[in-house]
Coordinates of C-alpha atoms and ligand atoms in Angstrom, one line a residue:
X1 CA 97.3 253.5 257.2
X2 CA 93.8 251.8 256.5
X3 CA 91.8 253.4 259.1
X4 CA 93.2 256.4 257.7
X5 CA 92.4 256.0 254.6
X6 CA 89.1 254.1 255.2
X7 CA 87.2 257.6 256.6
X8 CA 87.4 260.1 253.4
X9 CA 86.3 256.8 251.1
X10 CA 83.4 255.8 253.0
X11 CA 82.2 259.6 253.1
X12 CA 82.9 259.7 249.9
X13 CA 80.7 256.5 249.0
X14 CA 77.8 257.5 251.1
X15 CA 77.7 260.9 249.1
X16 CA 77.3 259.5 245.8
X17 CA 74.8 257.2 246.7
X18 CA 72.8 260.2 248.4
X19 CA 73.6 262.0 245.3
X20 CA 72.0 258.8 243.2
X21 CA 68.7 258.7 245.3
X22 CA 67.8 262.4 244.9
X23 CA 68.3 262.1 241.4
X24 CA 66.0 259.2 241.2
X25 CA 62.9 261.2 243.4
X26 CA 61.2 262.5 241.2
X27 CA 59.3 265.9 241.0
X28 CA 56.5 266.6 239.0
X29 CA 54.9 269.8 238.1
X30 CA 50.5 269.7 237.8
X31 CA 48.2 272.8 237.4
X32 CA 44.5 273.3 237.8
X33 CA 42.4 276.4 236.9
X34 CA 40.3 276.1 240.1
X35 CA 41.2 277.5 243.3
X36 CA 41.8 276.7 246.8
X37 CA 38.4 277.1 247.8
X38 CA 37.2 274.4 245.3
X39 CA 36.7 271.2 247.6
X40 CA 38.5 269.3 243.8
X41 CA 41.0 271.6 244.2
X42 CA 41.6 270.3 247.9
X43 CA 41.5 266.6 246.6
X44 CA 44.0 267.3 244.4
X45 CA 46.5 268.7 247.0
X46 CA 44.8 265.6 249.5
X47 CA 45.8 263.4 246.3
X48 CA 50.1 265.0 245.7
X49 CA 50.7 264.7 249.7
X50 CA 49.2 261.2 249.6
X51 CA 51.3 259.9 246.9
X52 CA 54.4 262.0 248.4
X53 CA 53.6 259.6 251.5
X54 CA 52.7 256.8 250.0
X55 CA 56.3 256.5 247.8
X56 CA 58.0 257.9 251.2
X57 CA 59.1 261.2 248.5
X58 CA 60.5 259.4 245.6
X59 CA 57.4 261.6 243.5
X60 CA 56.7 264.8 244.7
X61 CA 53.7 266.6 242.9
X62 CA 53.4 270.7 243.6
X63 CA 49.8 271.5 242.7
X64 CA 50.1 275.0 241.0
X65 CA 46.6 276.2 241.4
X66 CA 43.9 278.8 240.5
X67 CA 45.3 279.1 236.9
X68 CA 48.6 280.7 238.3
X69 CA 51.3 278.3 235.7
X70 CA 49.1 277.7 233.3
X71 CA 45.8 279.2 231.6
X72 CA 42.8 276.4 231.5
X73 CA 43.3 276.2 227.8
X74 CA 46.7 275.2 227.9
X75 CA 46.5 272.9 230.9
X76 CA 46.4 269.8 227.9
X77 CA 48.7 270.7 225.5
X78 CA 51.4 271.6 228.0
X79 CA 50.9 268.2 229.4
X80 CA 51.5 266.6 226.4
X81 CA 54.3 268.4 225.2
X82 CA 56.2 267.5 228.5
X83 CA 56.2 271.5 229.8
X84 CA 54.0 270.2 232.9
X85 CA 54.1 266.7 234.3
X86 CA 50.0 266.5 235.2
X87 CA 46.7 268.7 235.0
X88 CA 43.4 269.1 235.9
X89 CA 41.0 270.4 233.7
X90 CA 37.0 270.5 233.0
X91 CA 36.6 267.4 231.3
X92 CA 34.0 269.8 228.7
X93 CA 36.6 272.0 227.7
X94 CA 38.0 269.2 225.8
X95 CA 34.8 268.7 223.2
X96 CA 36.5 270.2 220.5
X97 CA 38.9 267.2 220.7
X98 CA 36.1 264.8 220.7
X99 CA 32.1 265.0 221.6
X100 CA 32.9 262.3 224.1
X101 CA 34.5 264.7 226.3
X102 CA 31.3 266.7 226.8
X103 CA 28.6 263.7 227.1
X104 CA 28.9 265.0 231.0
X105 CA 27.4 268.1 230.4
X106 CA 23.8 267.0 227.9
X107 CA 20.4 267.6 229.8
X108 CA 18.6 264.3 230.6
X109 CA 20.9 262.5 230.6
X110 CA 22.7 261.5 234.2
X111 CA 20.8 263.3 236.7
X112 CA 22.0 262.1 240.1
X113 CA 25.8 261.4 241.8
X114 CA 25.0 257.6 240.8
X115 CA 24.2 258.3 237.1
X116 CA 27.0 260.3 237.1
X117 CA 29.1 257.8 238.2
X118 CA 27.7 255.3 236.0
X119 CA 28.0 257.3 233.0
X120 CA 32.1 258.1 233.6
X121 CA 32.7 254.2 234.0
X122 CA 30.8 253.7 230.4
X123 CA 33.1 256.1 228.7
X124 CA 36.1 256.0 230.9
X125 CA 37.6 253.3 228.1
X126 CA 36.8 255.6 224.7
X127 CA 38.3 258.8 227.1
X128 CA 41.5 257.1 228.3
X129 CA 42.1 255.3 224.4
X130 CA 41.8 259.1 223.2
X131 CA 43.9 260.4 225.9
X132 CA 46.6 257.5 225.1
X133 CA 47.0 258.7 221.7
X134 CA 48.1 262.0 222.4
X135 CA 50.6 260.4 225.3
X136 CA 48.5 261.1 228.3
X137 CA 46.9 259.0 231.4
X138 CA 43.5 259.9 233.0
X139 CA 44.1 259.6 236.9
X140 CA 40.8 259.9 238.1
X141 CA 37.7 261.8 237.6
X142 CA 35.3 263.6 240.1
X143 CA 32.2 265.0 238.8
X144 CA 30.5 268.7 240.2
X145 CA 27.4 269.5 241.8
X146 CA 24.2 269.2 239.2
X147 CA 24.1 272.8 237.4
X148 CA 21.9 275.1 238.2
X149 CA 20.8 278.6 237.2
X150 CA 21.9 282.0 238.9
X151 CA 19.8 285.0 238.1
X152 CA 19.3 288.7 239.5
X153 CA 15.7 288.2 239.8
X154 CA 13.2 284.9 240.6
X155 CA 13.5 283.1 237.8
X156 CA 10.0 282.2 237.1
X157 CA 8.6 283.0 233.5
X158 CA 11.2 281.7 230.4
X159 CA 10.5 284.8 228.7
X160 CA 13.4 285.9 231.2
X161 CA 15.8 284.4 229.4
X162 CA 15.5 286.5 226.0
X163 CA 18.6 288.3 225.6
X164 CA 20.2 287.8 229.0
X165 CA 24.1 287.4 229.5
X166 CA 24.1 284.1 231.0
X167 CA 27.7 283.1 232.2
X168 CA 28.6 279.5 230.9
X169 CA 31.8 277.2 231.5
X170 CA 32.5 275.2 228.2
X171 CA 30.8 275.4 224.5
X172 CA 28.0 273.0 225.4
X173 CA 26.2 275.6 228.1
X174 CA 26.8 278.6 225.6
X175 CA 24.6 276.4 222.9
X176 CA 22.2 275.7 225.4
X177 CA 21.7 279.4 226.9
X178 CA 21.7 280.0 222.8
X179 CA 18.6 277.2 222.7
X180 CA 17.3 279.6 225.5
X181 CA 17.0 282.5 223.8
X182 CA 19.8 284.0 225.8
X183 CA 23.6 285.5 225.4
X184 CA 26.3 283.4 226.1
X185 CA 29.6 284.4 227.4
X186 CA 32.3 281.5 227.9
X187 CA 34.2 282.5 231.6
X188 CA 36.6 280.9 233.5
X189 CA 35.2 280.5 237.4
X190 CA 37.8 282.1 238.3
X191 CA 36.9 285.6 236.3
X192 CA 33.1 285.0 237.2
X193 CA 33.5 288.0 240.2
X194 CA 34.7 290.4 237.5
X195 CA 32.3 289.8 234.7
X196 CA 29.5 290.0 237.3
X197 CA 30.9 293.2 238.5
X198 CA 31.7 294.5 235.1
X199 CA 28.1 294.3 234.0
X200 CA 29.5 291.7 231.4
X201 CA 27.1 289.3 232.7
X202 CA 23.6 289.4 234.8
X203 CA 23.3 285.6 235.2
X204 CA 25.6 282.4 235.1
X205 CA 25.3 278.4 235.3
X206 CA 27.3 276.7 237.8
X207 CA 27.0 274.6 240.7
X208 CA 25.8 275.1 244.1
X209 CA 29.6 274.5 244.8
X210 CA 31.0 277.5 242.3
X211 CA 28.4 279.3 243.6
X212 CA 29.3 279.6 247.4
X213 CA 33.1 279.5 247.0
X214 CA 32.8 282.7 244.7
X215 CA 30.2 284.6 247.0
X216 CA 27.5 284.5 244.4
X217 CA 25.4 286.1 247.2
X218 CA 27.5 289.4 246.0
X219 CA 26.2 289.6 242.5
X220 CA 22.8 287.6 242.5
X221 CA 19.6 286.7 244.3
X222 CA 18.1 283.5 243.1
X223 CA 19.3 280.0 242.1
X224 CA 17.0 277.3 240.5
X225 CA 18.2 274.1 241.6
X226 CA 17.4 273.0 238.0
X227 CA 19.7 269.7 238.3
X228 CA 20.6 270.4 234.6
X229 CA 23.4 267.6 234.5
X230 CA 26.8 266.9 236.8
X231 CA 30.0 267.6 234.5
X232 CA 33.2 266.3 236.0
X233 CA 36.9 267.5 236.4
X234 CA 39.5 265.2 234.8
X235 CA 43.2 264.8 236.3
X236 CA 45.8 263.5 234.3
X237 CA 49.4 263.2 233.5
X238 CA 52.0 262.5 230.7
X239 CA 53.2 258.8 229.7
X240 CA 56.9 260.1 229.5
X241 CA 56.6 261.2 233.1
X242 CA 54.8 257.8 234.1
X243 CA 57.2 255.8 232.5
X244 CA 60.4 257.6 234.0
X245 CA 58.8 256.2 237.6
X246 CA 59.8 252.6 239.1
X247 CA 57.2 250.0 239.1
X248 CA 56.6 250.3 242.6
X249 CA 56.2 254.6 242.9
X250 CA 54.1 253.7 239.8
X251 CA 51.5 251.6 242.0
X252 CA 51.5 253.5 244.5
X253 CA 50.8 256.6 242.4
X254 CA 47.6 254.9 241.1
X255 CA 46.4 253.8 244.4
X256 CA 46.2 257.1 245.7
X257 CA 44.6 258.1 242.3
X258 CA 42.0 255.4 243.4
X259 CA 41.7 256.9 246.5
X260 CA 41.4 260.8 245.4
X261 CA 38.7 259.4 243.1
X262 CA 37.1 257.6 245.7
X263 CA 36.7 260.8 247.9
X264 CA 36.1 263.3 245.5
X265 CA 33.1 261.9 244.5
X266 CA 31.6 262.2 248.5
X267 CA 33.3 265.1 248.8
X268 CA 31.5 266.6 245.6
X269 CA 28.2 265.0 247.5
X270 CA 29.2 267.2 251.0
X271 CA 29.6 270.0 249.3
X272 CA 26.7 269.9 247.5
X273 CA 24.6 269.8 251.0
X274 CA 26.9 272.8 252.4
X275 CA 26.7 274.9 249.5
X276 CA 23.0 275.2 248.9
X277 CA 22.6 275.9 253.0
X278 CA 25.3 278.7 252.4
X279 CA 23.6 280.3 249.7
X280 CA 20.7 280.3 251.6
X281 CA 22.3 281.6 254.6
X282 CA 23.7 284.3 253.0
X283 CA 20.3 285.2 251.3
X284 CA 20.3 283.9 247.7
X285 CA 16.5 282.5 247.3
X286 CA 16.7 278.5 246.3
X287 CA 14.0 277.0 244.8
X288 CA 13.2 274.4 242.0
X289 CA 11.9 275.5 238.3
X290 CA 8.3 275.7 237.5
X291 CA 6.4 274.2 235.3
X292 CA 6.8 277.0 232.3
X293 CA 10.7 277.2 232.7
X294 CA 11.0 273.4 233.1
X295 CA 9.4 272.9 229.9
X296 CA 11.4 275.8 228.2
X297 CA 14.9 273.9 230.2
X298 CA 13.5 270.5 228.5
X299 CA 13.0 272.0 224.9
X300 CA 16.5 273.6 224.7
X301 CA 18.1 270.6 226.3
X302 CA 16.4 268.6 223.5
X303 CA 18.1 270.7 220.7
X304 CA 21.4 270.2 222.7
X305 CA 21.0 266.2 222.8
X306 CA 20.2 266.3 219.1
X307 CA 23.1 268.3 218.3
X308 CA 25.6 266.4 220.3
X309 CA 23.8 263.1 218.5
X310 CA 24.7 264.7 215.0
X311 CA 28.0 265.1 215.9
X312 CA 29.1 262.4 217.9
X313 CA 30.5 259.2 216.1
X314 CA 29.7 255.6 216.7
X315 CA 31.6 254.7 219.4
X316 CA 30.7 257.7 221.2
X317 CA 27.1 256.7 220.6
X318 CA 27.6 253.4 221.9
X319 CA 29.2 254.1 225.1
X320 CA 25.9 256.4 225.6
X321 CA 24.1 253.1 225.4
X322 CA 26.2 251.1 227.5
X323 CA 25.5 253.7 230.0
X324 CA 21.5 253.6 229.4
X325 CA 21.4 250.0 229.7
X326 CA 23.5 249.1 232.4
X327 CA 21.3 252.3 234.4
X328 CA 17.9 250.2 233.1
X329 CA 18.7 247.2 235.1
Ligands
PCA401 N1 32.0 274.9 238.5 C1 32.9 275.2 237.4 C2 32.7 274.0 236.5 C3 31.4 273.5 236.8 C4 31.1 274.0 238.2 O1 30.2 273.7 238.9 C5 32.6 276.4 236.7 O2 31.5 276.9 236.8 O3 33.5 276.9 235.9

């Protein structure tokens, strides 16, 4: 009687408790406007398999890419309102939340991979405390190549830029194509090809990167190297869905964030190099700003820095100087 007995119970245990685990694995849901030929965009997918490995599936991320779940514009508030679980979005596009968010894309100020680097850690606390209020986590953030200038023609006299339709990623560029005496038109990257082929725009700023993964060669024929400043992406997820993980799936989550961090910023470095070699291989003219349009770059970067000061509160202003200092030593 027990043996028979003992078979349909056992089965019977061993289901629920299967039943229990996959209820406990948890899936999450992230989007990014950038596509699969973005080398962050790779990262990020790099990043979900590594924490799928690292907590042997108990959090799955599916990376929802290119803008296909959700537009740029609503990667934030969809986090936040638990629709999505995590997102990726261009840390600038944020400045209407807070200056801070756009002190990665002012002229002069962090010129190099190192500054760069240097000038997240200094505002990495004021960005996560802002974040936290609204019930989100920064994960990591990896910064672009510098910006640069894309034009139809050598761009070699400033009087160029009067009146030209100068593509721009987040408020910050538009002001300072505006400070150029050009026409600013916010894109995504991912619309770039049709407002170039449009005729809505003759000339954009982007990086080396953006550049070569959407075949600038096709549209333009020079790019100054201008080295205008090195904005970053930021990834980031909700609290709730943090919370709703085990302490261990929790570590593990942020040491692959770490790590995705970690590479992203050599990555952004590589891809730099193999950019501007296939823009030049494919034609487009690099070369580094005169003399005239450095000085016209340096004026209208000056009215930018101004403008951000006048806006920018204390402790925004402060962690600009924590930055400055700690890059004077
Ligand atoms: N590429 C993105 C952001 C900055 C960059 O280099 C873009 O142009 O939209």
């Amino acid at each position: 009687m027990r043996t028979r007995f003992a078979t349909p119970l056992l089965l019977a245990t061993a289901c629920s408790l299967a039943a229990a685990a996959t209820a406990q694995a948890a899936e999450w849901t992230m989007a990014t406007p950038y596509g699969d030929a973005s080398f962050h965009t790779q990262n990020t997918k790099q990043f979900a398999e590594d924490v799928a490995e690292a907590t042997d599936g108990e959090l799955t991320i599916t990376v929802h890419s290119g803008g296909s779940l959700v537009s740029h514009g609503e990667i934030k508030p969809s986090v936040r309102r638990g629709t999505i679980d995590a997102g990726e979005v261009f840390l600038s596009i944020l400045s209407n939340d807070d200056p801070i968010f756009e002190v990665d894309t002012l002229p002069g100020v962090a010129g190099s991979y190192d500054d760069a680097y240097a000038l997240w850690e200094a505002t990495k606390p004021m960005i996560t405390e802002l974040f936290a209020y609204e019930g989100l986590i920064p994960l990591y953030a990896v910064a672009w190549p510098a910006q640069g200038i894309y034009t139809a023609s050598p761009l070699t006299d400033p009087a160029q830029f009067e009146g030209l339709r100068v593509r721009a990623p987040n408020i910050n560029t538009q002001r300072y194509v505006n400070n150029l005496g050009g026409s600013p038109t916010e894109t995504e990257e991912s619309d770039i090809p049709t407002a170039f082929s449009t005729g809505r725009v003759d000339a954009m700023i982007t990086s080396s990167s953006t550049g070569n993964s959407m075949a600038a060669w096709d549209y333009v024929t020079d790019y100054t190297d201008a080295n205008l400043w090195l904005p970053k992406n930021i990834v980031f997820i909700s609290q709730r869905s943090f919370d709703r993980l085990d302490e261990t799936t929790q570590e593990a989550l942020m040491e692959a964030a770490a790590r995705a961090e970690e590479r992203g910023w050599q990555m952004s470095r590589d891809n730099n190099d193999a950019s501007l070699a296939a823009l030049q291989e494919n034609g487009i003219n690099v070369s580094e700003p005169n003399a005239e349009v450095s000085a016209a770059l340096q004026a209208a970067g000056d009215v930018l820095f101004a403008d951000w000061q006048s806006r920018a509160d204390d402790e925004a202003k402060t962690a600009l100087e924590t930055y400055r200092e700690q890059r004077s030593n």
